[in-house]
XYZ file of C-alpha atoms in Angstrom:
227
model
C 12.866 11.986 -6.604
C 13.160 9.867 -3.264
C 11.784 5.809 -2.736
C 9.158 7.130 -0.142
C 8.500 10.044 -1.903
C 7.458 8.187 -4.926
C 5.387 5.341 -2.827
C 3.679 8.703 -1.076
C 2.913 10.194 -4.461
C 1.484 6.811 -5.835
C -1.117 5.767 -3.028
C -2.374 9.795 -2.921
C -3.194 9.203 -6.681
C -4.876 5.911 -6.064
C -6.754 7.434 -2.989
C -7.872 10.405 -4.818
C -9.163 7.788 -8.239
C -11.390 6.919 -5.471
C -13.229 10.119 -4.869
C -11.520 13.630 -4.002
C -10.380 14.648 -0.645
C -9.014 17.155 1.116
C -5.609 16.794 2.458
C -7.134 16.265 6.283
C -8.945 12.992 4.427
C -6.114 12.156 2.625
C -3.420 11.754 6.132
C -5.880 10.181 8.079
C -6.893 7.184 5.015
C -3.143 6.875 4.085
C -2.856 6.628 8.003
C -5.216 4.190 8.610
C -5.262 2.270 5.392
C -1.629 1.898 4.537
C 0.421 1.189 7.940
C 3.751 2.326 5.250
C 2.501 5.775 6.185
C 1.937 6.071 9.702
C 4.319 8.112 11.021
C 4.714 11.440 8.584
C 3.315 15.344 8.974
C 1.646 17.540 7.055
C 5.057 19.039 6.263
C 5.672 15.867 3.553
C 1.646 15.608 2.365
C 1.574 18.813 0.996
C 4.399 19.797 -0.748
C 3.397 16.206 -2.724
C -0.049 17.672 -3.188
C 1.704 21.146 -4.960
C 4.656 18.750 -6.746
C 1.013 16.631 -8.406
C -0.747 19.597 -8.934
C 2.633 21.563 -10.451
C 2.775 18.056 -12.780
C -1.790 18.415 -13.837
C -2.164 14.997 -11.913
C -4.294 16.975 -9.453
C -6.371 20.233 -9.437
C -7.170 21.928 -6.387
C -11.163 22.725 -5.510
C -12.602 25.185 -2.881
C -14.272 23.010 -0.514
C -18.003 22.904 -0.464
C -19.269 21.612 2.724
C -21.047 23.289 4.773
C -18.432 22.563 7.430
C -16.029 23.984 5.012
C -18.255 27.558 3.721
C -17.621 28.029 7.626
C -14.281 27.658 8.266
C -13.186 31.079 7.243
C -15.792 32.987 9.756
C -15.490 30.763 12.730
C -12.383 30.022 13.102
C -10.403 33.047 10.870
C -9.045 30.639 8.068
C -9.792 29.779 4.574
C -11.712 26.687 3.541
C -9.961 23.921 2.795
C -9.014 22.829 -0.238
C -9.799 19.266 -1.958
C -8.123 17.488 -4.412
C -8.776 16.269 -7.723
C -7.356 13.431 -9.694
C -7.234 14.622 -13.230
C -7.549 12.983 -16.602
C -3.499 13.401 -16.913
C -3.326 12.039 -13.429
C -5.376 9.055 -13.878
C -3.837 7.861 -16.582
C -0.383 8.447 -14.892
C -1.849 6.464 -11.912
C -2.774 3.049 -14.441
C 0.462 3.234 -16.014
C 1.979 3.107 -12.564
C -0.039 -0.265 -11.314
C 1.382 -1.842 -14.849
C 5.239 -1.301 -13.566
C 6.417 -4.760 -12.451
C 9.778 -4.061 -11.828
C 11.385 -4.301 -8.585
C 10.646 -1.383 -6.462
C 6.739 -2.914 -7.092
C 8.170 -5.603 -4.671
C 10.278 -4.181 -1.938
C 9.377 -4.224 1.410
C 7.468 -0.071 1.491
C 6.685 -0.074 -2.280
C 4.700 -3.721 -1.462
C 2.474 -2.413 0.695
C 1.267 0.457 -0.654
C 0.938 -1.540 -4.402
C -0.943 -4.371 -2.455
C -3.291 -2.011 -1.005
C -4.393 -1.076 -4.446
C -4.643 -4.597 -5.929
C -7.820 -4.442 -6.288
C -7.444 -1.782 -9.091
C -4.228 -3.593 -10.943
C -5.070 -6.761 -13.870
C -4.537 -9.862 -12.832
C -1.364 -10.397 -14.876
C 0.428 -7.571 -12.926
C -0.716 -8.783 -9.372
C 0.968 -12.444 -10.699
C 3.894 -10.899 -11.794
C 4.286 -8.336 -8.432
C 3.343 -11.368 -6.065
C 5.738 -14.012 -7.526
C 8.624 -11.369 -7.802
C 7.896 -10.469 -4.086
C 8.138 -14.160 -2.902
C 11.139 -14.842 -5.317
C 12.927 -11.544 -3.205
C 11.620 -13.143 0.125
C 13.116 -16.523 -1.283
C 16.787 -15.103 -0.992
C 16.658 -13.380 2.198
C 15.213 -16.001 3.586
C 18.111 -18.555 2.132
C 20.696 -15.380 3.336
C 19.221 -15.458 6.677
C 19.726 -19.426 7.338
C 22.961 -19.280 5.946
C 24.072 -16.613 8.534
C 22.486 -18.640 10.704
C 24.510 -21.661 10.396
C 27.691 -19.783 9.962
C 27.140 -17.879 13.289
C 25.085 -20.014 15.579
C 27.633 -21.362 17.924
C 28.974 -17.096 18.779
C 25.081 -15.824 19.455
C 23.849 -15.773 22.860
C 20.670 -17.235 23.292
C 18.725 -14.145 22.826
C 20.454 -13.129 20.058
C 19.710 -16.243 18.540
C 16.603 -16.215 19.670
C 15.719 -13.134 17.461
C 17.410 -14.746 14.620
C 15.161 -17.038 14.721
C 12.279 -14.710 15.377
C 13.017 -12.716 11.738
C 13.632 -16.378 10.015
C 9.836 -16.948 11.265
C 8.502 -13.978 10.512
C 9.448 -14.301 6.161
C 8.951 -17.745 6.434
C 5.077 -17.368 7.499
C 4.836 -13.932 4.596
C 6.075 -16.702 1.721
C 3.962 -18.719 2.986
C 0.855 -16.288 2.240
C 2.050 -15.411 -0.259
C 1.992 -18.695 -1.798
C -1.604 -18.753 -1.433
C -2.278 -15.246 -3.068
C -0.687 -16.777 -5.584
C -2.409 -20.858 -6.050
C -5.809 -18.634 -5.472
C -4.480 -16.039 -8.801
C -3.511 -18.917 -10.526
C -7.075 -20.448 -9.968
C -8.950 -17.258 -11.520
C -10.149 -16.078 -8.167
C -10.012 -13.182 -5.914
C -10.272 -12.366 -2.313
C -12.946 -13.793 -2.141
C -12.815 -17.293 -3.974
C -14.984 -16.395 -6.679
C -13.904 -17.935 -10.128
C -13.161 -14.789 -12.495
C -16.277 -14.628 -14.833
C -18.794 -16.517 -12.727
C -22.157 -14.982 -12.143
C -23.524 -14.739 -8.819
C -25.950 -17.404 -8.936
C -22.629 -19.668 -9.953
C -20.680 -18.532 -7.117
C -23.765 -19.483 -4.522
C -24.579 -22.832 -5.837
C -20.712 -24.296 -6.253
C -20.553 -23.606 -2.537
C -16.698 -22.380 -3.224
C -15.525 -21.378 -0.149
C -13.203 -18.481 1.455
C -10.794 -16.742 -0.066
C -7.159 -15.607 1.471
C -6.754 -13.004 4.616
C -6.247 -9.524 3.601
C -3.614 -7.786 5.617
C -5.048 -5.803 8.992
C -4.717 -2.077 8.603
C -2.806 -0.158 11.137
C -5.313 1.474 14.300
C -4.753 5.239 13.422
C -5.345 7.535 15.588
C -6.846 11.259 15.991
C -5.364 13.820 13.650
C -5.658 17.666 14.131
C -7.695 19.759 12.054
C -5.717 21.261 8.881
C -5.949 24.227 7.089
C -5.160 24.818 3.188
C -1.506 25.841 3.054
């Protein structure tokens, strides 16, 4: 399995853990909630769904909405198929959530993993965040060393581009530091301490959480049929 296919399977299982969906809904959620998937087609989605069904992690069910029931006679096509997570699929997704190896904090994997941090245990979140920070600090050190070696040979625009890249990495490192500090203090992104009651949160005056990565706006997508 390719790395990108693995990310897509992980994201599909995570979204279907929240609720069953048909292909159109899945693609829209992947587009809008997980920016890493903003440019992929139904030709990529459906083979992945079929693989997950074959593995026993998903089941296919006929759509039961009024619109789905009218799809065949009105448009000459079958109703949309709804995909539902099986018990085995849930178990497999939870196993994937517990993984903290290098793939968990590489660029594309980290974005998908972070999107499901609400379903991830605190100790796993910490290991993924610290791994991501360590990887970016290594990248930043290499970028600085490269810039120091080549500064005299670069024109102003290339130099500015490299500086921009370094500033982007530095911003993410600062953001990760804030997240890690919050996790160590036992707070979630709303700023409340783990185990506190709603009344304690109200009276303690604890403030602020950490910023969430912004969603990527999705465009209107064409309707689709089950294949």
